[in-house]
Each structure stands twice: as structure tokens, then as C-alpha cells.
PDB file of C-alpha atoms in Angstrom:
ATOM      1  CA  GLY A   1     -12.641 -10.883   6.066  1.00 78.00           C
ATOM      2  CA  ILE A   2     -10.136 -12.123   3.546  1.00 84.00           C
ATOM      3  CA  GLN A   3      -6.793 -13.339   4.891  1.00 90.00           C
ATOM      4  CA  VAL A   4      -3.558 -12.757   2.982  1.00 94.00           C
ATOM      5  CA  GLU A   5      -0.535 -14.757   3.999  1.00 95.00           C
ATOM      6  CA  GLN A   6       2.936 -14.420   2.609  1.00 97.00           C
ATOM      7  CA  SER A   7       5.852 -16.793   2.878  1.00 97.00           C
ATOM      8  CA  PRO A   8       8.599 -16.942   3.787  1.00 97.00           C
ATOM      9  CA  PRO A   9       8.527 -14.045   6.264  1.00 95.00           C
ATOM     10  CA  ASP A  10      12.272 -13.519   5.956  1.00 96.00           C
ATOM     11  CA  LEU A  11      14.741 -14.491   3.269  1.00 97.00           C
ATOM     12  CA  ILE A  12      18.503 -14.005   2.957  1.00 97.00           C
ATOM     13  CA  LEU A  13      20.121 -14.594  -0.416  1.00 95.00           C
ATOM     14  CA  GLN A  14      23.568 -14.384  -1.853  1.00 97.00           C
ATOM     15  CA  GLU A  15      23.783 -12.053  -4.824  1.00 97.00           C
ATOM     16  CA  GLY A  16      22.972 -13.949  -8.011  1.00 97.00           C
ATOM     17  CA  ALA A  17      20.636 -16.443  -6.394  1.00 97.00           C
ATOM     18  CA  ASN A  18      17.023 -16.997  -7.427  1.00 97.00           C
ATOM     19  CA  SER A  19      13.993 -16.968  -5.148  1.00 96.00           C
ATOM     20  CA  THR A  20      10.247 -17.546  -5.078  1.00 97.00           C
ATOM     21  CA  LEU A  21       7.918 -15.585  -2.818  1.00 98.00           C
ATOM     22  CA  ARG A  22       4.411 -16.832  -2.222  1.00 98.00           C
ATOM     23  CA  CYS A  23       1.094 -15.128  -1.438  1.00 97.00           C
ATOM     24  CA  ASN A  24      -1.946 -17.128  -0.395  1.00 97.00           C
ATOM     25  CA  PHE A  25      -5.374 -15.572  -0.060  1.00 94.00           C
ATOM     26  CA  SER A  26      -8.450 -17.082   1.567  1.00 91.00           C
ATOM     27  CA  ASP A  27     -11.144 -15.940  -0.881  1.00 87.00           C
ATOM     28  CA  SER A  28     -11.614 -14.965  -4.486  1.00 85.00           C
ATOM     29  CA  VAL A  29     -10.200 -11.582  -5.450  1.00 84.00           C
ATOM     30  CA  ASN A  30     -10.765  -9.014  -8.161  1.00 80.00           C
ATOM     31  CA  ASN A  31      -7.318  -7.523  -8.214  1.00 86.00           C
ATOM     32  CA  LEU A  32      -3.867  -8.413  -6.975  1.00 92.00           C
ATOM     33  CA  GLN A  33      -0.703  -6.363  -6.928  1.00 93.00           C
ATOM     34  CA  TRP A  34       2.875  -6.991  -5.846  1.00 96.00           C
ATOM     35  CA  PHE A  35       4.841  -4.161  -4.313  1.00 95.00           C
ATOM     36  CA  HIS A  36       8.446  -3.682  -3.292  1.00 96.00           C
ATOM     37  CA  GLN A  37       9.088  -1.441  -0.300  1.00 93.00           C
ATOM     38  CA  ASN A  38      12.694  -0.347  -0.507  1.00 90.00           C
ATOM     39  CA  PRO A  39      14.881   0.407   2.531  1.00 86.00           C
ATOM     40  CA  TRP A  40      13.830   4.069   2.313  1.00 86.00           C
ATOM     41  CA  GLY A  41      10.200   3.124   2.736  1.00 87.00           C
ATOM     42  CA  GLN A  42       9.002   3.817  -0.802  1.00 88.00           C
ATOM     43  CA  LEU A  43       6.382   1.487  -2.252  1.00 91.00           C
ATOM     44  CA  ILE A  44       7.036   0.552  -5.826  1.00 91.00           C
ATOM     45  CA  ASN A  45       4.519  -1.162  -8.075  1.00 90.00           C
ATOM     46  CA  LEU A  46       5.904  -4.420  -9.443  1.00 94.00           C
ATOM     47  CA  PHE A  47       2.959  -6.177 -10.991  1.00 94.00           C
ATOM     48  CA  TYR A  48      -0.765  -5.878 -11.363  1.00 91.00           C
ATOM     49  CA  ILE A  49      -1.671  -9.531 -11.822  1.00 92.00           C
ATOM     50  CA  PRO A  50      -5.176 -10.782 -10.902  1.00 89.00           C
ATOM     51  CA  SER A  51      -4.479 -13.862 -13.017  1.00 92.00           C
ATOM     52  CA  GLY A  52      -1.933 -15.308 -15.408  1.00 95.00           C
ATOM     53  CA  THR A  53       1.777 -14.677 -15.744  1.00 97.00           C
ATOM     54  CA  LYS A  54       3.780 -11.511 -16.359  1.00 96.00           C
ATOM     55  CA  GLN A  55       7.473 -10.786 -16.666  1.00 96.00           C
ATOM     56  CA  ASN A  56       9.484  -7.639 -16.207  1.00 95.00           C
ATOM     57  CA  GLY A  57      13.233  -8.097 -16.543  1.00 96.00           C
ATOM     58  CA  ARG A  58      14.497 -10.329 -13.740  1.00 97.00           C
ATOM     59  CA  LEU A  59      11.114 -10.392 -12.063  1.00 97.00           C
ATOM     60  CA  SER A  60       8.071 -12.412 -12.993  1.00 98.00           C
ATOM     61  CA  ALA A  61       4.802 -13.194 -11.312  1.00 98.00           C
ATOM     62  CA  THR A  62       2.113 -15.820 -11.655  1.00 97.00           C
ATOM     63  CA  THR A  63      -1.357 -15.785 -10.120  1.00 96.00           C
ATOM     64  CA  VAL A  64      -3.546 -18.882 -10.077  1.00 96.00           C
ATOM     65  CA  ALA A  65      -6.816 -17.307  -9.043  1.00 91.00           C
ATOM     66  CA  THR A  66      -8.743 -20.582  -8.872  1.00 92.00           C
ATOM     67  CA  GLU A  67      -6.251 -21.929  -6.338  1.00 95.00           C
ATOM     68  CA  ARG A  68      -5.932 -18.599  -4.514  1.00 95.00           C
ATOM     69  CA  TYR A  69      -2.243 -17.974  -4.674  1.00 96.00           C
ATOM     70  CA  SER A  70       0.309 -15.832  -6.400  1.00 97.00           C
ATOM     71  CA  LEU A  71       4.053 -16.269  -6.813  1.00 98.00           C
ATOM     72  CA  LEU A  72       6.756 -13.675  -7.345  1.00 98.00           C
ATOM     73  CA  TYR A  73      10.014 -14.921  -8.880  1.00 98.00           C
ATOM     74  CA  ILE A  74      13.242 -13.019  -8.542  1.00 97.00           C
ATOM     75  CA  SER A  75      16.111 -14.266 -10.659  1.00 97.00           C
ATOM     76  CA  SER A  76      19.800 -13.335 -10.405  1.00 97.00           C
ATOM     77  CA  SER A  77      19.110 -11.273  -7.311  1.00 97.00           C
ATOM     78  CA  GLN A  78      20.983  -8.026  -6.696  1.00 97.00           C
ATOM     79  CA  THR A  79      21.590  -6.070  -3.499  1.00 96.00           C
ATOM     80  CA  THR A  80      19.136  -3.449  -4.740  1.00 95.00           C
ATOM     81  CA  ASP A  81      16.404  -6.091  -4.531  1.00 96.00           C
ATOM     82  CA  SER A  82      16.603  -5.905  -0.731  1.00 96.00           C
ATOM     83  CA  GLY A  83      13.537  -4.670   1.073  1.00 95.00           C
ATOM     84  CA  VAL A  84      10.058  -5.942   1.844  1.00 95.00           C
ATOM     85  CA  TYR A  85       7.802  -7.475  -0.790  1.00 97.00           C
ATOM     86  CA  PHE A  86       4.078  -7.118  -0.254  1.00 96.00           C
ATOM     87  CA  CYS A  87       1.212  -8.826  -1.925  1.00 96.00           C
ATOM     88  CA  ALA A  88      -2.054  -6.886  -1.849  1.00 93.00           C
ATOM     89  CA  VAL A  89      -5.507  -8.088  -2.899  1.00 91.00           C
ATOM     90  CA  ASP A  90      -8.787  -6.404  -3.577  1.00 85.00           C
ATOM     91  CA  PRO A  91     -11.643  -8.695  -2.611  1.00 78.00           C
ATOM     92  CA  GLY A  92     -14.381  -6.243  -3.644  1.00 68.00           C
ATOM     93  CA  PHE A  93     -16.509  -5.733  -6.667  1.00 58.00           C
ATOM     94  CA  VAL A  94     -16.686  -2.989  -9.268  1.00 55.00           C
ATOM     95  CA  GLY A  95     -15.420   0.336  -8.005  1.00 51.00           C
ATOM     96  CA  THR A  96     -13.888  -0.841  -4.729  1.00 58.00           C
ATOM     97  CA  TYR A  97     -10.181  -0.640  -4.197  1.00 62.00           C
ATOM     98  CA  LYS A  98      -9.826  -1.659  -0.580  1.00 77.00           C
ATOM     99  CA  TYR A  99      -6.605  -3.526  -1.059  1.00 86.00           C
ATOM    100  CA  ILE A 100      -5.712  -5.867   1.797  1.00 89.00           C
ATOM    101  CA  PHE A 101      -1.986  -6.249   2.313  1.00 92.00           C
ATOM    102  CA  GLY A 102      -0.137  -9.325   3.401  1.00 94.00           C
ATOM    103  CA  THR A 103       2.462  -9.135   6.156  1.00 90.00           C
ATOM    104  CA  GLY A 104       5.284  -9.151   3.621  1.00 95.00           C
ATOM    105  CA  THR A 105       8.479 -11.036   2.907  1.00 97.00           C
ATOM    106  CA  ARG A 106      11.619  -9.286   4.115  1.00 95.00           C
ATOM    107  CA  LEU A 107      14.436  -9.949   1.649  1.00 97.00           C
ATOM    108  CA  LYS A 108      18.084  -9.248   2.187  1.00 96.00           C
ATOM    109  CA  VAL A 109      20.520  -9.829  -0.637  1.00 96.00           C
ATOM    110  CA  LEU A 110      24.158 -10.077   0.381  1.00 96.00           C
ATOM    111  CA  ALA A 111      26.997  -8.950  -1.867  1.00 94.00           C
TER     112      ALA A 111
ATOM    113  CA  ASN B   1       3.882  13.439 -14.989  1.00 51.00           C
ATOM    114  CA  ALA B   2       4.267  13.693 -11.249  1.00 70.00           C
ATOM    115  CA  GLY B   3       3.320  10.766  -9.072  1.00 89.00           C
ATOM    116  CA  VAL B   4       1.385  10.829  -5.836  1.00 93.00           C
ATOM    117  CA  MET B   5       2.803  13.634  -3.712  1.00 95.00           C
ATOM    118  CA  GLN B   6       2.731  13.502   0.056  1.00 96.00           C
ATOM    119  CA  ASN B   7       3.953  16.067   2.504  1.00 96.00           C
ATOM    120  CA  PRO B   8       5.513  16.475   4.852  1.00 96.00           C
ATOM    121  CA  ARG B   9       7.906  13.544   4.514  1.00 95.00           C
ATOM    122  CA  HIS B  10       8.525  13.559   8.260  1.00 96.00           C
ATOM    123  CA  LEU B  11       6.339  15.085  10.947  1.00 97.00           C
ATOM    124  CA  VAL B  12       7.148  15.304  14.636  1.00 98.00           C
ATOM    125  CA  ARG B  13       4.419  16.152  17.108  1.00 97.00           C
ATOM    126  CA  ARG B  14       4.134  16.197  20.880  1.00 97.00           C
ATOM    127  CA  ARG B  15       1.329  14.344  22.577  1.00 97.00           C
ATOM    128  CA  GLY B  16      -1.902  16.275  22.379  1.00 97.00           C
ATOM    129  CA  GLN B  17      -1.028  18.240  19.252  1.00 98.00           C
ATOM    130  CA  GLU B  18      -2.700  17.928  15.880  1.00 98.00           C
ATOM    131  CA  ALA B  19      -1.124  16.320  12.826  1.00 98.00           C
ATOM    132  CA  ARG B  20      -2.146  17.206   9.296  1.00 98.00           C
ATOM    133  CA  LEU B  21      -0.942  15.005   6.444  1.00 98.00           C
ATOM    134  CA  ARG B  22      -1.406  16.046   2.840  1.00 98.00           C
ATOM    135  CA  CYS B  23      -1.747  14.027  -0.328  1.00 97.00           C
ATOM    136  CA  SER B  24      -2.024  15.179  -3.923  1.00 96.00           C
ATOM    137  CA  PRO B  25      -3.071  12.310  -6.221  1.00 94.00           C
ATOM    138  CA  MET B  26      -1.601  11.633  -9.622  1.00 91.00           C
ATOM    139  CA  LYS B  27      -2.924  13.820 -12.393  1.00 88.00           C
ATOM    140  CA  GLY B  28      -6.181  12.421 -13.683  1.00 83.00           C
ATOM    141  CA  HIS B  29      -6.832  10.355 -10.570  1.00 86.00           C
ATOM    142  CA  SER B  30      -9.939  11.182  -8.575  1.00 85.00           C
ATOM    143  CA  HIS B  31      -9.747   8.411  -5.962  1.00 87.00           C
ATOM    144  CA  VAL B  32      -7.575   8.624  -2.886  1.00 92.00           C
ATOM    145  CA  TYR B  33      -6.795   5.983  -0.260  1.00 92.00           C
ATOM    146  CA  TRP B  34      -4.995   6.333   3.047  1.00 96.00           C
ATOM    147  CA  TYR B  35      -3.086   3.463   4.617  1.00 96.00           C
ATOM    148  CA  ARG B  36      -1.156   3.219   7.855  1.00 96.00           C
ATOM    149  CA  GLN B  37       1.933   1.135   8.423  1.00 94.00           C
ATOM    150  CA  LEU B  38       3.052   0.405  11.950  1.00 90.00           C
ATOM    151  CA  PRO B  39       6.701  -0.608  12.445  1.00 84.00           C
ATOM    152  CA  GLU B  40       7.501  -4.085  11.101  1.00 80.00           C
ATOM    153  CA  GLU B  41       3.926  -4.552   9.831  1.00 84.00           C
ATOM    154  CA  GLY B  42       2.055  -4.429   6.565  1.00 86.00           C
ATOM    155  CA  LEU B  43      -0.159  -1.628   5.424  1.00 92.00           C
ATOM    156  CA  LYS B  44      -3.635  -1.306   6.893  1.00 93.00           C
ATOM    157  CA  PHE B  45      -6.451   0.390   4.988  1.00 91.00           C
ATOM    158  CA  MET B  46      -7.882   3.453   6.675  1.00 94.00           C
ATOM    159  CA  VAL B  47     -10.149   5.369   4.324  1.00 94.00           C
ATOM    160  CA  TYR B  48     -11.152   5.718   0.672  1.00 90.00           C
ATOM    161  CA  LEU B  49     -12.301   9.069  -0.703  1.00 91.00           C
ATOM    162  CA  GLN B  50     -13.457  10.597  -3.940  1.00 88.00           C
ATOM    163  CA  LYS B  51     -13.705  14.320  -4.474  1.00 87.00           C
ATOM    164  CA  GLU B  52     -15.855  15.748  -1.668  1.00 89.00           C
ATOM    165  CA  ASN B  53     -17.026  12.266  -0.615  1.00 91.00           C
ATOM    166  CA  ILE B  54     -15.907   9.667   1.896  1.00 92.00           C
ATOM    167  CA  ILE B  55     -16.727   6.324   0.314  1.00 87.00           C
ATOM    168  CA  ASP B  56     -15.318   3.848   2.855  1.00 87.00           C
ATOM    169  CA  GLU B  57     -13.914   4.804   6.253  1.00 90.00           C
ATOM    170  CA  SER B  58     -14.165   1.365   7.792  1.00 87.00           C
ATOM    171  CA  GLY B  59     -10.462   1.371   8.704  1.00 90.00           C
ATOM    172  CA  MET B  60     -10.430   4.704  10.470  1.00 94.00           C
ATOM    173  CA  PRO B  61     -10.310   4.850  14.263  1.00 94.00           C
ATOM    174  CA  LYS B  62     -13.623   6.167  15.557  1.00 91.00           C
ATOM    175  CA  GLU B  63     -12.122   9.098  17.413  1.00 95.00           C
ATOM    176  CA  ARG B  64      -9.529  11.762  16.654  1.00 97.00           C
ATOM    177  CA  PHE B  65      -9.030  10.761  13.006  1.00 97.00           C
ATOM    178  CA  SER B  66     -10.712  12.432  10.041  1.00 97.00           C
ATOM    179  CA  ALA B  67     -10.089  12.692   6.324  1.00 97.00           C
ATOM    180  CA  GLU B  68     -11.254  14.926   3.528  1.00 96.00           C
ATOM    181  CA  PHE B  69     -10.703  15.346  -0.187  1.00 95.00           C
ATOM    182  CA  PRO B  70     -12.082  18.763  -1.156  1.00 93.00           C
ATOM    183  CA  LYS B  71     -13.061  19.836  -4.648  1.00 90.00           C
ATOM    184  CA  GLU B  72      -9.906  21.878  -4.849  1.00 90.00           C
ATOM    185  CA  GLY B  73      -6.601  20.995  -3.220  1.00 92.00           C
ATOM    186  CA  PRO B  74      -5.051  17.937  -1.694  1.00 95.00           C
ATOM    187  CA  SER B  75      -6.573  15.262   0.465  1.00 97.00           C
ATOM    188  CA  ILE B  76      -5.951  15.814   4.167  1.00 98.00           C
ATOM    189  CA  LEU B  77      -5.673  13.219   6.904  1.00 98.00           C
ATOM    190  CA  ARG B  78      -6.067  14.897  10.261  1.00 98.00           C
ATOM    191  CA  ILE B  79      -5.192  13.367  13.598  1.00 98.00           C
ATOM    192  CA  GLN B  80      -6.267  15.357  16.636  1.00 97.00           C
ATOM    193  CA  GLN B  81      -4.704  15.072  20.076  1.00 98.00           C
ATOM    194  CA  VAL B  82      -2.035  12.653  18.897  1.00 97.00           C
ATOM    195  CA  VAL B  83      -0.803   9.896  21.171  1.00 97.00           C
ATOM    196  CA  ARG B  84       2.423   7.828  20.964  1.00 95.00           C
ATOM    197  CA  GLY B  85       0.503   4.942  19.431  1.00 94.00           C
ATOM    198  CA  ASP B  86      -0.222   7.121  16.382  1.00 96.00           C
ATOM    199  CA  SER B  87       3.464   7.009  15.458  1.00 96.00           C
ATOM    200  CA  ALA B  88       3.575   5.253  12.092  1.00 96.00           C
ATOM    201  CA  ALA B  89       4.115   5.741   8.375  1.00 96.00           C
ATOM    202  CA  TYR B  90       1.004   7.038   6.646  1.00 97.00           C
ATOM    203  CA  PHE B  91       0.743   6.292   2.943  1.00 96.00           C
ATOM    204  CA  CYS B  92      -1.579   7.785   0.402  1.00 95.00           C
ATOM    205  CA  ALA B  93      -2.470   6.055  -2.848  1.00 92.00           C
ATOM    206  CA  SER B  94      -4.509   7.122  -5.838  1.00 90.00           C
ATOM    207  CA  SER B  95      -6.264   5.416  -8.708  1.00 83.00           C
ATOM    208  CA  PRO B  96      -8.316   6.431 -11.709  1.00 79.00           C
ATOM    209  CA  ARG B  97     -11.981   5.528 -11.728  1.00 66.00           C
ATOM    210  CA  SER B  98     -12.964   2.110 -13.008  1.00 51.00           C
ATOM    211  CA  THR B  99     -16.252   1.796 -14.827  1.00 40.00           C
ATOM    212  CA  GLY B 100     -16.162  -1.928 -15.513  1.00 39.00           C
ATOM    213  CA  THR B 101     -15.234  -5.222 -13.978  1.00 45.00           C
ATOM    214  CA  ARG B 102     -11.676  -6.481 -13.855  1.00 46.00           C
ATOM    215  CA  THR B 103     -10.220  -3.396 -15.461  1.00 50.00           C
ATOM    216  CA  ASN B 104      -6.508  -2.919 -15.268  1.00 51.00           C
ATOM    217  CA  GLU B 105      -6.571  -0.467 -12.395  1.00 64.00           C
ATOM    218  CA  LYS B 106      -3.595  -0.175 -10.091  1.00 76.00           C
ATOM    219  CA  LEU B 107      -2.945   1.681  -6.870  1.00 82.00           C
ATOM    220  CA  PHE B 108      -0.058   4.121  -7.006  1.00 87.00           C
ATOM    221  CA  PHE B 109       1.494   5.088  -3.696  1.00 91.00           C
ATOM    222  CA  GLY B 110       3.189   8.218  -2.498  1.00 93.00           C
ATOM    223  CA  SER B 111       6.410   8.147  -0.479  1.00 92.00           C
ATOM    224  CA  GLY B 112       4.550   8.348   2.798  1.00 95.00           C
ATOM    225  CA  THR B 113       4.645  10.619   5.850  1.00 97.00           C
ATOM    226  CA  GLN B 114       6.508   9.303   8.863  1.00 96.00           C
ATOM    227  CA  LEU B 115       4.735  10.608  11.941  1.00 97.00           C
ATOM    228  CA  SER B 116       6.631  10.562  15.220  1.00 97.00           C
ATOM    229  CA  VAL B 117       4.818  11.444  18.435  1.00 97.00           C
ATOM    230  CA  LEU B 118       7.059  12.461  21.315  1.00 95.00           C
TER     231      LEU B 118
END
């Protein structure tokens, strides 16, 4: 089956710093989402981005489907950005939503 | 416009008991997915259901686990005769139906049920 790898596994930042999180996948995908799991365990949709670039405030994401990777950029990080960031891909065809999750990047932002 | 609702938020069971986890999808969503997250790990797909149908249960353990999504009411994930290894966070997600390729469909997750088996 498809493999989804995220890097780095752990990241510690000083507040205000920028970071780039990477998601590599081993096969072509139909859909790709980025999620943030906050310290309380809630999963929050960040981006639906099977290809191209999107921006939402301090966050942006780029997926290069032909090269099988996606990047999540966090600028001017804040302590509330702490948590685990997951990339999830759907390798299926029409009507399948069996998202495969990566192992995540655990981010800690220090005040 | 309520999101995906899961209850209970926390569930404690003793070994051998049954655990029932409930999930009400977002309004207008007819597709439900259950995922399990073990401590310090990512989410693992368990089962995908539509109303009254199990579409894909390839991630479900063969024994003790079952899921349903009746015509009326929430989706239920049932774990019989729980063991300590079942302790995990169980997440439900929902999505509207897609009728075409590469449509802008997202998964929306509930807050999860943390199951602890004593």
C-alpha cells in the first residue's frame, strides 16, 4: 500500500520563527489534507490540497503531485501552533475516502 | 451548523466489558469513517460506512469489533470483550458524497472518544 512519510518527526521553535513541514507519499493520490491535532486531541482541518498552493493567514501549503510531496509552511509561529501536524492522502478513485495518515510532525513552540 | 459529534468524550471499561462509541455526522453528510489512534501514533483507518451499508472494513480487527450506520440515528462502533490493547482514541469523520473525480471533498473529524481499558 501507499506509504506516507513526514519530516521532521519533532520540531522545537522559538515563537516568531518560521518552519517547513514535509510530507512524502509513495504513489499518486487523489486527495491530500493537512491536519493540526492540538494538545487536547482535536483534529482541525488546515488545507485540502491535492495539488497547487494555498494560503490561510500564517499558514500555507504546496503540493507537487507529480513529485509526490507536499509542504506545510508556518510563518511567525505562535505557542498556539503547538501540537501534531498530520498529512493524510487518499490513494483511491472516485468515491473512496480511505485517507492514509502519516506519522506526524510534533511541533512545540516556545514563548 | 454543528460539526461531527462524538460521545462519550471519555469511556472507561474493565477488561471483558463492551464499549459503544457513537458518532453523528455533520448535517448533510451521509458517509462516516472510523479511525483509531494509538498513543504517539498517527490515525489508522478502520471502517467506512454509508447509511445502512458497510463499504470498506479492511481496517477493522476480525474479531470483537463491529460498526453500523443505521437509517436513523448515529453510527456506532462496538467493541466486545475489550482488552487493554484496545485503549486508544477513536475518531469519527464524515464527508458528503462525491459524484465526480477530484472534487473538493474533505474529511471532517469529531473530537474523538478516548477509550481506557482497566
